[in-house]
Coordinates of C-alpha atoms in Angstrom, one line a residue:
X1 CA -205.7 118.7 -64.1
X2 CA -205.3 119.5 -67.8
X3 CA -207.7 118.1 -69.9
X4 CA -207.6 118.1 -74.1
X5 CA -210.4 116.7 -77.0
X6 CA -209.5 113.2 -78.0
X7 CA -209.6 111.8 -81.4
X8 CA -211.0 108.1 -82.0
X9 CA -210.6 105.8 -84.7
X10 CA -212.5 102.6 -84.7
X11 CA -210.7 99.1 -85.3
X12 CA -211.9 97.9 -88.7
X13 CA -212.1 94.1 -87.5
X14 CA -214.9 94.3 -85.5
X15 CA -216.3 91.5 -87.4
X16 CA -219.6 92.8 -88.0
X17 CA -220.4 92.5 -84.2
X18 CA -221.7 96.2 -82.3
X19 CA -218.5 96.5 -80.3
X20 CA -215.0 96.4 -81.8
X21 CA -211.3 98.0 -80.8
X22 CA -210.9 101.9 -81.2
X23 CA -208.2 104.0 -80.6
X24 CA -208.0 107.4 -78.8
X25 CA -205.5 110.3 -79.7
X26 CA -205.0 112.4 -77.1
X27 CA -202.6 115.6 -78.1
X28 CA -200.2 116.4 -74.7
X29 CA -200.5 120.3 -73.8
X30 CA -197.2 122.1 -73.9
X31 CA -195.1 121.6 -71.1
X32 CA -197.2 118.9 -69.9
X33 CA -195.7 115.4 -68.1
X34 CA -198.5 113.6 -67.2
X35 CA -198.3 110.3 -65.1
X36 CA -202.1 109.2 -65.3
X37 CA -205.1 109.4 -68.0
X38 CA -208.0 109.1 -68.1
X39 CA -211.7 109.4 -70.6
X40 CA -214.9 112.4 -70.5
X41 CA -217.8 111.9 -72.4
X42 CA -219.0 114.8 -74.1
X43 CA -219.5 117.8 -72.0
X44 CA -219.2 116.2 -68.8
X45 CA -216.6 117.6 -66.0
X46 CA -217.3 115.4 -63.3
X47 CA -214.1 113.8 -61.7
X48 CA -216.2 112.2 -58.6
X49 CA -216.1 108.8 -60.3
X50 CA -213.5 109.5 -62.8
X51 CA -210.8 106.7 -63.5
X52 CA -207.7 107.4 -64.1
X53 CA -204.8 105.0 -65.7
X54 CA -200.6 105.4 -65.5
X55 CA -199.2 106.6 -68.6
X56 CA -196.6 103.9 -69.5
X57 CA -193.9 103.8 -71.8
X58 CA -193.1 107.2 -72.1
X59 CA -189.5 106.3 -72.1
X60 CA -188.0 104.0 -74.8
X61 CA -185.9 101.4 -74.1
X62 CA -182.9 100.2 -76.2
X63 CA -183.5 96.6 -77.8
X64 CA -180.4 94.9 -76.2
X65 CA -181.5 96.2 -72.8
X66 CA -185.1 94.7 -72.7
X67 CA -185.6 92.0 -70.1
X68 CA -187.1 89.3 -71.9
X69 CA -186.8 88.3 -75.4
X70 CA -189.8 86.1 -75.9
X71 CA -193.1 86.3 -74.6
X72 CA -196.0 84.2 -75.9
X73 CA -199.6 86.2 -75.6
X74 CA -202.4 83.6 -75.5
X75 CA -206.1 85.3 -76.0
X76 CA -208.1 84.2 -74.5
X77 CA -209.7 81.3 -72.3
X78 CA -213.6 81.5 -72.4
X79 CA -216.6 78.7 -71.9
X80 CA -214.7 77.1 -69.4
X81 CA -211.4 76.0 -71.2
X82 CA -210.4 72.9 -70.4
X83 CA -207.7 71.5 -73.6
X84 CA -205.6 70.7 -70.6
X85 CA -203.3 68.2 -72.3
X86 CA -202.2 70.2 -75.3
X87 CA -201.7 73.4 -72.5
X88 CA -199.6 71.4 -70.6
X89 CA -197.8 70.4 -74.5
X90 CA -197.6 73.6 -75.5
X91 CA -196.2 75.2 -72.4
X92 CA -193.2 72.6 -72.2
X93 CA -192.5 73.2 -75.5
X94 CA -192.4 76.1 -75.2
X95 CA -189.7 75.9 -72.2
X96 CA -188.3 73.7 -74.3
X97 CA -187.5 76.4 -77.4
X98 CA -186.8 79.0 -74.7
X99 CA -189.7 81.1 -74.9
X100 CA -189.5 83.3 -71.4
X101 CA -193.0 84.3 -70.8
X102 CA -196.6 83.4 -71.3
X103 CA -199.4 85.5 -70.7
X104 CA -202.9 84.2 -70.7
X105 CA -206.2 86.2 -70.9
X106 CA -208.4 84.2 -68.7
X107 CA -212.4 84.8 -68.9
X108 CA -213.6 81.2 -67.5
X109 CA -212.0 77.8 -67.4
X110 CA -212.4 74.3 -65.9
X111 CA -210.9 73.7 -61.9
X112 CA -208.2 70.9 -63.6
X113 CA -207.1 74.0 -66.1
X114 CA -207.1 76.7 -63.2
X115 CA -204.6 73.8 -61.2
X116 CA -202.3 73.9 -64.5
X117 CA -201.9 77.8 -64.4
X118 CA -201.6 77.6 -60.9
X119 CA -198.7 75.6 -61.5
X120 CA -197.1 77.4 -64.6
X121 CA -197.6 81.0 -62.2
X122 CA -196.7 80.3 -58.9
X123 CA -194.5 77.2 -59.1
X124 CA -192.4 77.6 -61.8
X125 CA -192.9 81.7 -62.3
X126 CA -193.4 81.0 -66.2
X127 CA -196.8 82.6 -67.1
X128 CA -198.8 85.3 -65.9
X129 CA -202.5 85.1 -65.6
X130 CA -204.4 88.7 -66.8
X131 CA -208.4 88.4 -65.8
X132 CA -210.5 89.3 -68.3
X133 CA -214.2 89.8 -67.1
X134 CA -215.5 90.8 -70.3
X135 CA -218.3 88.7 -69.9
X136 CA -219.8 90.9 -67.0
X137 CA -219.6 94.0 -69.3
X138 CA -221.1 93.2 -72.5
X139 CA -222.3 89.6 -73.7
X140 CA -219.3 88.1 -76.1
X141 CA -219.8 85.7 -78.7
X142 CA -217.7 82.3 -78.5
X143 CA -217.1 82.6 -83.0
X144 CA -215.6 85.2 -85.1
X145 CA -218.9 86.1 -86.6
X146 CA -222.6 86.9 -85.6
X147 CA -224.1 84.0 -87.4
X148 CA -221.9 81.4 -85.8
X149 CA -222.2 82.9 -82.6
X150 CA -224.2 86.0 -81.4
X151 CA -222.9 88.5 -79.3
X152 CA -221.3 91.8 -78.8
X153 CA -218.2 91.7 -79.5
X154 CA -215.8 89.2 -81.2
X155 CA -214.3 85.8 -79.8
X156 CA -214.5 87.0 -76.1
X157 CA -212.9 90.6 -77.2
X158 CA -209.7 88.3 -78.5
X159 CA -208.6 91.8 -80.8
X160 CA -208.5 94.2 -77.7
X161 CA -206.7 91.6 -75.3
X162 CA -203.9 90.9 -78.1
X163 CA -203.5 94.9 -78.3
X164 CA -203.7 94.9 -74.3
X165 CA -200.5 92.3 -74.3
X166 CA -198.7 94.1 -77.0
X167 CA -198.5 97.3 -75.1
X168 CA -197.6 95.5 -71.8
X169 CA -195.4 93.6 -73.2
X170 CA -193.9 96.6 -75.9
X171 CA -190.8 97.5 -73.3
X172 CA -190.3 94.2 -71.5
X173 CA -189.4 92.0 -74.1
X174 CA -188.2 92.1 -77.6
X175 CA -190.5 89.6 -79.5
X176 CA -194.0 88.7 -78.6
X177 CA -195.6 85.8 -80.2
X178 CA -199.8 86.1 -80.6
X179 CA -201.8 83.1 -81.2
X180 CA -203.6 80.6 -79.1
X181 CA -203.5 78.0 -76.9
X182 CA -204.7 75.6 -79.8
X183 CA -201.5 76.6 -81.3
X184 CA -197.4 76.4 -81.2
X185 CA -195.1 77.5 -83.7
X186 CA -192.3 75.2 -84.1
X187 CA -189.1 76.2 -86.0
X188 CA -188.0 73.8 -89.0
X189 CA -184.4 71.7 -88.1
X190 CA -183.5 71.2 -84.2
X191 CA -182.9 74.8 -83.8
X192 CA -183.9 77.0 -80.5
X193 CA -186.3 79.9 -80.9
X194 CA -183.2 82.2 -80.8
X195 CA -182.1 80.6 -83.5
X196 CA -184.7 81.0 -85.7
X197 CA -185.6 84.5 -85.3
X198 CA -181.8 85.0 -85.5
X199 CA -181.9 83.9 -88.9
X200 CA -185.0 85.6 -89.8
X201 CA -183.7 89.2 -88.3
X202 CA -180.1 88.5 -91.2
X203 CA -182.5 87.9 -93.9
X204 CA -184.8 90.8 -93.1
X205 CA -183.6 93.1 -90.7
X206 CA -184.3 94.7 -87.3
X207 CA -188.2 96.1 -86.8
X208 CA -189.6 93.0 -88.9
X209 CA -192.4 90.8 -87.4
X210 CA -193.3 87.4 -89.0
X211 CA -195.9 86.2 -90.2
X212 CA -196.5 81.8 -89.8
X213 CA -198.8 80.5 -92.3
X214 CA -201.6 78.5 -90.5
X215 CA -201.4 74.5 -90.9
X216 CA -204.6 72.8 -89.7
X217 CA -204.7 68.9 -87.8
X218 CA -208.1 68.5 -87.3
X219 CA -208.4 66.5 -84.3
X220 CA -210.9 64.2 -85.5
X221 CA -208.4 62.5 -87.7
X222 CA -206.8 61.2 -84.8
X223 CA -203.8 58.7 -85.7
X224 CA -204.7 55.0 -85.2
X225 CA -202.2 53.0 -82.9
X226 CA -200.3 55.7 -82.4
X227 CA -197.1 55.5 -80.2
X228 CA -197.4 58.5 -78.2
X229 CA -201.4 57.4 -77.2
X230 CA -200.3 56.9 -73.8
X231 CA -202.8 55.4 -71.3
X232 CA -201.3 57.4 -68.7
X233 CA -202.5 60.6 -70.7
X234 CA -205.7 59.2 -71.5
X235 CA -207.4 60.6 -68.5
X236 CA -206.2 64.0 -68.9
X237 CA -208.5 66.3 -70.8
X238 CA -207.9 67.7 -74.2
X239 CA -206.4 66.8 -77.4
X240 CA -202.7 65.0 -77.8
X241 CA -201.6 67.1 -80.4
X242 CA -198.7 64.4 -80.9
X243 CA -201.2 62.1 -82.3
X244 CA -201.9 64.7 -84.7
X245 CA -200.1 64.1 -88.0
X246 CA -202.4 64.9 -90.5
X247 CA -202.6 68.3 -92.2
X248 CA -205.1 69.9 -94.5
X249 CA -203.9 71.3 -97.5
X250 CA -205.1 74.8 -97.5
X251 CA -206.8 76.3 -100.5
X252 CA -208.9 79.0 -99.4
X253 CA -206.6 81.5 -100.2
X254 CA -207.3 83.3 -96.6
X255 CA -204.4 84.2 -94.3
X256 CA -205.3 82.8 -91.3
X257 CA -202.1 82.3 -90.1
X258 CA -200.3 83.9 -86.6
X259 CA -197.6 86.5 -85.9
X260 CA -194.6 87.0 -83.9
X261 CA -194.6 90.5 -83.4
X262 CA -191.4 92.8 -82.6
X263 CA -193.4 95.6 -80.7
X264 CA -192.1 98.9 -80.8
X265 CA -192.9 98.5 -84.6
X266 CA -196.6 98.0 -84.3
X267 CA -199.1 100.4 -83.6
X268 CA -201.9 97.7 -83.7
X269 CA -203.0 94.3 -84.7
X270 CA -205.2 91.9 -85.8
X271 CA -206.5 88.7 -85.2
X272 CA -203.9 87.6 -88.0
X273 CA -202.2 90.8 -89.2
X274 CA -200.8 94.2 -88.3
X275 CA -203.1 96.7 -88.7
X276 CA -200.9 99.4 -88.3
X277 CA -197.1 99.4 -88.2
X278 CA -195.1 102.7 -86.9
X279 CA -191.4 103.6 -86.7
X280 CA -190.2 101.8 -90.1
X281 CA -191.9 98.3 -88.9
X282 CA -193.1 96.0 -91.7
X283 CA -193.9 91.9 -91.8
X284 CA -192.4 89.3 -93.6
X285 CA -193.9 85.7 -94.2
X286 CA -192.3 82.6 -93.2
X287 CA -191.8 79.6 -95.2
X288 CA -192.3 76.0 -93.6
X289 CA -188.5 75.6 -94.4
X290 CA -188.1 77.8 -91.6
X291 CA -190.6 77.1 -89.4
X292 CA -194.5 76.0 -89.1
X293 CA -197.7 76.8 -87.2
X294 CA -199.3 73.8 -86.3
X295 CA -203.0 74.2 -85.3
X296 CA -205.4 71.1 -83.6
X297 CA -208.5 72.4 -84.4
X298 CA -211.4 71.2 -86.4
X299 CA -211.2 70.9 -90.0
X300 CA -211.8 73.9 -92.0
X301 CA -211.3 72.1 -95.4
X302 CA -214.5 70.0 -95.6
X303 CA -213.3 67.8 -99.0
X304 CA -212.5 64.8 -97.6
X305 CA -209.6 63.4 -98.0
X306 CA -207.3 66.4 -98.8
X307 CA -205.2 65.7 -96.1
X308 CA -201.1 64.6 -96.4
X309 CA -199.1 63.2 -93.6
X310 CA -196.3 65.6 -91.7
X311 CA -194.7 64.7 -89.0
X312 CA -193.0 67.6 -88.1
X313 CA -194.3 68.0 -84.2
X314 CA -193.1 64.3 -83.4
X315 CA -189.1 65.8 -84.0
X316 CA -190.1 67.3 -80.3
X317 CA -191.8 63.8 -78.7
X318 CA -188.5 62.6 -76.8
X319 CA -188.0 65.7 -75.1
X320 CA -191.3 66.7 -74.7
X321 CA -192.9 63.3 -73.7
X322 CA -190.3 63.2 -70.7
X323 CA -191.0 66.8 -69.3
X324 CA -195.4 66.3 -69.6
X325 CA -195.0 63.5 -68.1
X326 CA -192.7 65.4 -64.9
X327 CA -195.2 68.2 -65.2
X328 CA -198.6 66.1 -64.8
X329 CA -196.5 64.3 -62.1
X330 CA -196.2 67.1 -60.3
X331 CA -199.6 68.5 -60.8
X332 CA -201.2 65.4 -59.7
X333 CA -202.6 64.6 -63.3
X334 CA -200.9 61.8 -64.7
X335 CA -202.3 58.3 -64.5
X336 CA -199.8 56.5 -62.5
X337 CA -202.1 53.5 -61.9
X338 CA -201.5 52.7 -65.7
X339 CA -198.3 51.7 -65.4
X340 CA -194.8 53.3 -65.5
X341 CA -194.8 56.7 -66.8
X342 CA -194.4 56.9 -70.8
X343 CA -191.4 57.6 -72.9
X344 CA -190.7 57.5 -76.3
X345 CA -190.6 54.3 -78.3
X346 CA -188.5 55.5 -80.8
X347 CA -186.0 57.9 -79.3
X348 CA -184.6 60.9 -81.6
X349 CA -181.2 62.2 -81.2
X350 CA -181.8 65.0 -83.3
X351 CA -183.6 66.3 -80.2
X352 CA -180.8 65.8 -77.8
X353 CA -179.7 69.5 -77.9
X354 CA -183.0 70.8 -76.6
X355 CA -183.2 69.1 -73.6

């Protein structure tokens, strides 16, 4: 068993917390190969309880060949998540754009949220769950700083995860999008996802990930009388992010936004950015004409008021409304004792293309 000193670097988003992201450089002996690695602490030579890990990725794999070409990376699911409505949004939307893969970071979350990834993994073979036990090693905090929420480390180790799914993911498929469940990027026009990042790679090249401004709903400004406040959906937990049509206008002059990464450029991220890109890899911004980040969350603007109306999301509500309602349905969540199962009121043919 060879063995060699490894170098570390520490993450520099650790967010004032103790515990952060590091990375370890490890330089291969000459004529070495090796199919598993593992970590010493200083002097010690003791392989009795030594762990060891499969190299992966040694081999490179040619972009056309890759098996997938989206995958969504959602970190992660802590204090017993349980937005199930928006989930259930998002992930038909999802399906909808032709994203291929979702993989989910799971620390805790409620039995009716555990049913929907039941039914996302096993039934229709669209998302992965990854356990994430973080909470029996070190005590996380639930905020992205100490004084909101004490801890260890950061949001439920959310930096170290997203790394975790970039490598995974690096030689599988060709773009991975990182953000979370409170979140879907929607591209401007009735486009596909392919589409969009079609036109992005003839503006900007190959080895270019994007960066989507962030575009806050808060989801105390509900919509009154809105069309899509079903009563079928009303017994379903979490937020209806099509009743949502408020935005903040953001002047903070912070880039919160989220990232749709082409992997083998990155050597590792951020919460919001690239920390380090390799090979030639770089990031572009994306305008809203091209496509948006929409974000239900609370508001982070606190002048009332500053709020305009955009109704982008509601371009997806015939399509979308029809396969929640076939996805709660078969899940055993929607509210059939309301009445017939909802629909649009105002049908949109603009949509018809991505049934």
């Amino acid at each position: 068993m060879a063995t060699a000193a490894a170098q570390r670097t520490t993450h520099r988003s650790n967010y004032f917390f103790p515990y952060g992201t590091g990375d370890f450089l490890c330089l291969i002996p000459p004529g070495c190969e090796p199919r598993f690695v593992g970590l010493l602490s200083g002097d010690s030579v003791d392989f009795t309880n030594f762990t060891l890990l499969p190299v992966l990725n040694r081999a490179s794999v040619e972009r056309p060949r890759l098996p997938l070409r989206f995958t969504l990376c959602i970190a992660n699911m802590f204090n017993s998540y349980d937005n199930v409505l928006q989930f259930v949004q998002a992930m038909e939307l999802y399906r909808l754009l032709g994203i291929q893969r979702v993989i989910v970071y799971k620390t805790s979350c409620s039995a009716t949220m555990d049913t929907v990834l039941d039914y996302y993994s096993r039934k229709r073979g669209f998302l992965q769950v990854r356990p994430w036990p973080i909470d029996a090693f070190l005590k996380p905090s639930s905020s992205w700083t100490p004084s909101l929420g004490p801890g260890q480390i950061h949001y439920y180790g959310q930096i170290p995860s997203s790394n975790d799914c970039l490598y995974r993911s690096m030689y599988q498929s060709r773009y991975v999008l990182m953000h979370d469940a409170d979140e879907v990027i929607l591209p401007a026009g009735n486009v596909s996802f392919q589409k969009l990042i079609s036109d992005l790679e003839k503006a900007h090249g190959e080895k270019v990930n994007f960066y989507f401004p962030n575009n806050v709903f808060p989801y105390d400004e509900k919509e009154e009388n809105s069309r899509f406040d079903f009563p079928e959906w009303r017994n379903v937990p979490g937020s209806n992010f099509l009743g949502h049509v408020l935005r903040e206008l953001d002047t903070s002059g912070y880039n919160t936004g989220k990232l749709v990464l082409d992997p083998r450029g990155v050597l590792q991220m951020e919460v919001h950015s690239v920390h380090e890109h390799i090979d030639g890899g770089r990031t572009e911004r994306v305008g809203r004409e091209r496509g948006q980040l929409y974000h239900v969350r609370r508001r982070k603007n606190n002048q009332q008021g500053a709020l305009v109306r955009d109704e982008g999301l509601l371009k997806v509500a015939v399509a979308l409304v029809e396969r929640v309602n076939h996805a709660l349905s078969s899940m055993g969540l929607l509210n059939t004792t309301a009445g017939p199962a909802p629909t649009s009121a105002h049908p949109s043919p603009a949509m018809a293309g991505l049934r």
